Tab-separated table of C-alpha atoms in Angstrom:
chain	number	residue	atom	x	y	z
P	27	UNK	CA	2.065	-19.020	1.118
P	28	UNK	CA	-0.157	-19.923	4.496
P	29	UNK	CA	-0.220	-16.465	6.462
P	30	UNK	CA	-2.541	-17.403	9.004
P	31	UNK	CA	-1.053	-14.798	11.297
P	32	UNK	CA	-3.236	-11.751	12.468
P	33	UNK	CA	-0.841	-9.935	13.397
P	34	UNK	CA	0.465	-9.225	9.612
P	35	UNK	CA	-0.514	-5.771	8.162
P	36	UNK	CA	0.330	-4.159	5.026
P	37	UNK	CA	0.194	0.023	4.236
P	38	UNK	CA	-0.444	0.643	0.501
P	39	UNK	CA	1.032	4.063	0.281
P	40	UNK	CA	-1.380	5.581	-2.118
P	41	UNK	CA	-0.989	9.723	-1.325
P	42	UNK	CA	1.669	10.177	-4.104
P	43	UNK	CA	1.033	12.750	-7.141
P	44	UNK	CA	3.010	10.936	-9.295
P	45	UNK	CA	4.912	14.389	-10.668
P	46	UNK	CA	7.854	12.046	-12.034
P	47	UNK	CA	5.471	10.514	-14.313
P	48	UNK	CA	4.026	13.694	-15.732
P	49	UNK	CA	2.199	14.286	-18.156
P	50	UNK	CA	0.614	10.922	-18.086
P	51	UNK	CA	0.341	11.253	-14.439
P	52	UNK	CA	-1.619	14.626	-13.099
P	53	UNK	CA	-1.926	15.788	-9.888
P	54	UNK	CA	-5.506	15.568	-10.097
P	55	UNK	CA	-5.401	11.488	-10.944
P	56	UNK	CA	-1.701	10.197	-10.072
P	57	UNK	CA	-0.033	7.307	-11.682
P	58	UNK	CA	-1.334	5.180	-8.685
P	59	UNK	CA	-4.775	5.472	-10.190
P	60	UNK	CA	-4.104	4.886	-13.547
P	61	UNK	CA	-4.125	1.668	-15.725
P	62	UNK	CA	-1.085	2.259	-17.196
P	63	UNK	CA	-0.511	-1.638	-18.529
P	64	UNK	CA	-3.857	-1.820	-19.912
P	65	UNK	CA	-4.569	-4.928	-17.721
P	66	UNK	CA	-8.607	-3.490	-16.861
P	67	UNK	CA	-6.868	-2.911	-13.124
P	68	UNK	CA	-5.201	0.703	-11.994
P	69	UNK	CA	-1.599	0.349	-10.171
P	70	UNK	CA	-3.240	0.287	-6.851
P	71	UNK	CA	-5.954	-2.004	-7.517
P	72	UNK	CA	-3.247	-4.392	-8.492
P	73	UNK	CA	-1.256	-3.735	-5.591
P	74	UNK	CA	-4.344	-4.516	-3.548
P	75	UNK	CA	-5.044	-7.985	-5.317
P	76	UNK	CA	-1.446	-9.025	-4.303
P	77	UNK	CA	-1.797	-8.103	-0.951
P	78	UNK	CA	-5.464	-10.050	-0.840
P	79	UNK	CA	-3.504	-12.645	-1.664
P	80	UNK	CA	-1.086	-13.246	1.508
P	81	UNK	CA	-3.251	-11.361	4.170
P	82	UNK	CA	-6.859	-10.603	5.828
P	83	UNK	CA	-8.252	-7.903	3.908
P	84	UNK	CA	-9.381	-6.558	7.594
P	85	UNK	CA	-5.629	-5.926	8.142
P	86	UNK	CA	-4.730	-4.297	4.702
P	87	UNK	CA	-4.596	-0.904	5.029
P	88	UNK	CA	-4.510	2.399	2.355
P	89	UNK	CA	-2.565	5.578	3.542
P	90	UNK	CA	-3.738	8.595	1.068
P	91	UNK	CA	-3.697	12.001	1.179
P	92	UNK	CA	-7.508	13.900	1.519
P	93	UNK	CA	-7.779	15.121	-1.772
P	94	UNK	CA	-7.275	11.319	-3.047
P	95	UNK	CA	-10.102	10.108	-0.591
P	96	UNK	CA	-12.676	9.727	-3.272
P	97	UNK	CA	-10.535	8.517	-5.907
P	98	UNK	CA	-9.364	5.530	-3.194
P	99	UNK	CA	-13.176	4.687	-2.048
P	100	UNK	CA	-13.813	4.894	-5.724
P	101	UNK	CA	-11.083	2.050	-7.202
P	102	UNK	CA	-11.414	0.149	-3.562
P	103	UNK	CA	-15.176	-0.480	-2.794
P	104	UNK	CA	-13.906	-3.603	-1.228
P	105	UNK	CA	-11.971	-1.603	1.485
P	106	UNK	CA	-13.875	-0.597	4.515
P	107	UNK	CA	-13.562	3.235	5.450
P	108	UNK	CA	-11.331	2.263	8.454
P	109	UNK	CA	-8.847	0.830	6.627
P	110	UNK	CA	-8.213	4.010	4.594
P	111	UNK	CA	-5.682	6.072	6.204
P	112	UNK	CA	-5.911	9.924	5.726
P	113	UNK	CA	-3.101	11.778	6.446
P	114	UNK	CA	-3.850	15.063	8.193
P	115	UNK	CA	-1.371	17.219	5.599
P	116	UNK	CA	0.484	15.390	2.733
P	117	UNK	CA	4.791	15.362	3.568
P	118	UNK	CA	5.829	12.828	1.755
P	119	UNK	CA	6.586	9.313	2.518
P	120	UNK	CA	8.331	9.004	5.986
P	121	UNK	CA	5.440	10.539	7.733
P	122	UNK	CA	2.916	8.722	6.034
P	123	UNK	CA	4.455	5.694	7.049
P	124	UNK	CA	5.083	6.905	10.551
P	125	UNK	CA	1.247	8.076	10.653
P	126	UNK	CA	-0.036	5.479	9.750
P	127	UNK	CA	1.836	2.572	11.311
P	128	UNK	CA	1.155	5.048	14.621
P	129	UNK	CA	-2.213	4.394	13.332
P	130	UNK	CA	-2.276	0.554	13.450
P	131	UNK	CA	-0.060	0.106	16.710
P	132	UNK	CA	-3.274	1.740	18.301
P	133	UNK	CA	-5.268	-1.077	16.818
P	134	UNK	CA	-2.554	-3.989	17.571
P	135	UNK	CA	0.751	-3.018	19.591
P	136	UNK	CA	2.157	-6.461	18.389
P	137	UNK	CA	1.420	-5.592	15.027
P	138	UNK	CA	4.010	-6.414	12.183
P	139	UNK	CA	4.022	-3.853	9.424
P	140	UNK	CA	4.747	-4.071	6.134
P	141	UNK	CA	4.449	-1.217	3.537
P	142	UNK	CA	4.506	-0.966	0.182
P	143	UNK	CA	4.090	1.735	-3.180
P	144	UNK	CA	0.933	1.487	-4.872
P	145	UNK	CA	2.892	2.335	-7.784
P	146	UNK	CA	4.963	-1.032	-8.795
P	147	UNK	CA	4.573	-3.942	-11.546
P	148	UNK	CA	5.265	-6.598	-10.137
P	149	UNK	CA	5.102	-9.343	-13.075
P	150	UNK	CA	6.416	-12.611	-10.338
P	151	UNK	CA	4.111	-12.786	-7.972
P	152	UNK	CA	5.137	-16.364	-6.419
P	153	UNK	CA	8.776	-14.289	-5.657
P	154	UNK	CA	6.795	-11.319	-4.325
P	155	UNK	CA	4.659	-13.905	-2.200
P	156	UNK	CA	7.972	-15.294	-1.238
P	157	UNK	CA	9.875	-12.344	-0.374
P	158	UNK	CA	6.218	-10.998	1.811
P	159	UNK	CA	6.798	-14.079	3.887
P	160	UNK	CA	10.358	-13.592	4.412
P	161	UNK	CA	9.897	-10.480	5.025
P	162	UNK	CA	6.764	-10.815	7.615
P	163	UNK	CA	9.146	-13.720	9.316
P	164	UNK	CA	11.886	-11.007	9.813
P	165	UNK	CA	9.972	-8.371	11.159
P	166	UNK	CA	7.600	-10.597	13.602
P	167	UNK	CA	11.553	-11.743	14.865
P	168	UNK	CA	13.243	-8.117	14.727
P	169	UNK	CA	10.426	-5.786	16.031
P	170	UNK	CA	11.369	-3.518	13.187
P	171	UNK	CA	9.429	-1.874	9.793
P	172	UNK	CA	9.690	-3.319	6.893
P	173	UNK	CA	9.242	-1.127	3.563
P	174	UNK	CA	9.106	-3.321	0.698
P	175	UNK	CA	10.447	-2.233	-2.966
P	176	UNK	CA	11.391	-3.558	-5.967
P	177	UNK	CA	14.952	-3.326	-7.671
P	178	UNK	CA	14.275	-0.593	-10.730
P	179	UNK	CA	14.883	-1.898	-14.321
P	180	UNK	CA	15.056	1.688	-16.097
């Protein structure tokens, strides 16, 4: 994929305390944090190393939750302290997203947004690359937010 388009962002959602996954997941160090495949690389370091992949690392952007600062700066020494989004009380998704595309927009007003989990395996990553552009090429036309997922197995 050739994204040579600035005006791409992604927002790795990364404020989560994983409470589904419990008790392999604590709130004190979330699934997101976690190696859980045994791969040497946590869920959200992974999800960062796609990303890397298909944009600027300037324009990739983590949205966390305070108490998760360290544990991001920690697993991301690659990420500069601007790019990490701290929300000013943790509520969930929707206003993460909202605060922190709010965020970006002050950065770029043309900005095209796309936001992701930190939490996902994603095992075909020329599909995921695929499905990024598509999905970049639809928002840049529609002027819309576009929250990327992947279809559960179990």
């Amino acid at each position: 994929m050739e994204n040579t388009d600035k005006k791409n962002y992604c927002v790795i959602l990364a404020g989560g305390r994983g409470q589904r996954l419990w008790p392999v997941s604590r709130e004190q160090h979330p699934k997101q944090f976690l190696d859980l495949f045994g791969t040497g690389r946590t869920l959200l370091q992974s999800t960062l190393d796609r990303f890397e992949k298909l944009l600027p690392k300037e324009n990739i952007y983590i949205c966390t939750c305070a108490e998760y600062h360290d544990l991001v700066r920690e697993q991301l020494p690659e990420i500069a302290d601007c790019n990490i989004i701290v929300e000013p009380i943790h509520r969930n998704t929707a206003p993460s997203v909202a605060w922190a595309s709010m965020h970006i927009h002050h950065i770029d007003p043309e900005a095209n947004i796309i936001v992701s989990p930190s939490d996902q395996l994603v095992l075909n990553e020329s599909s995921f690359a695929h499905s990024i552009d598509v999905g970049l090429g639809y928002v840049s036309e529609n002027h819309v937010l576009l929250a990327m997922g992947v279809k559960p197995t179990r």
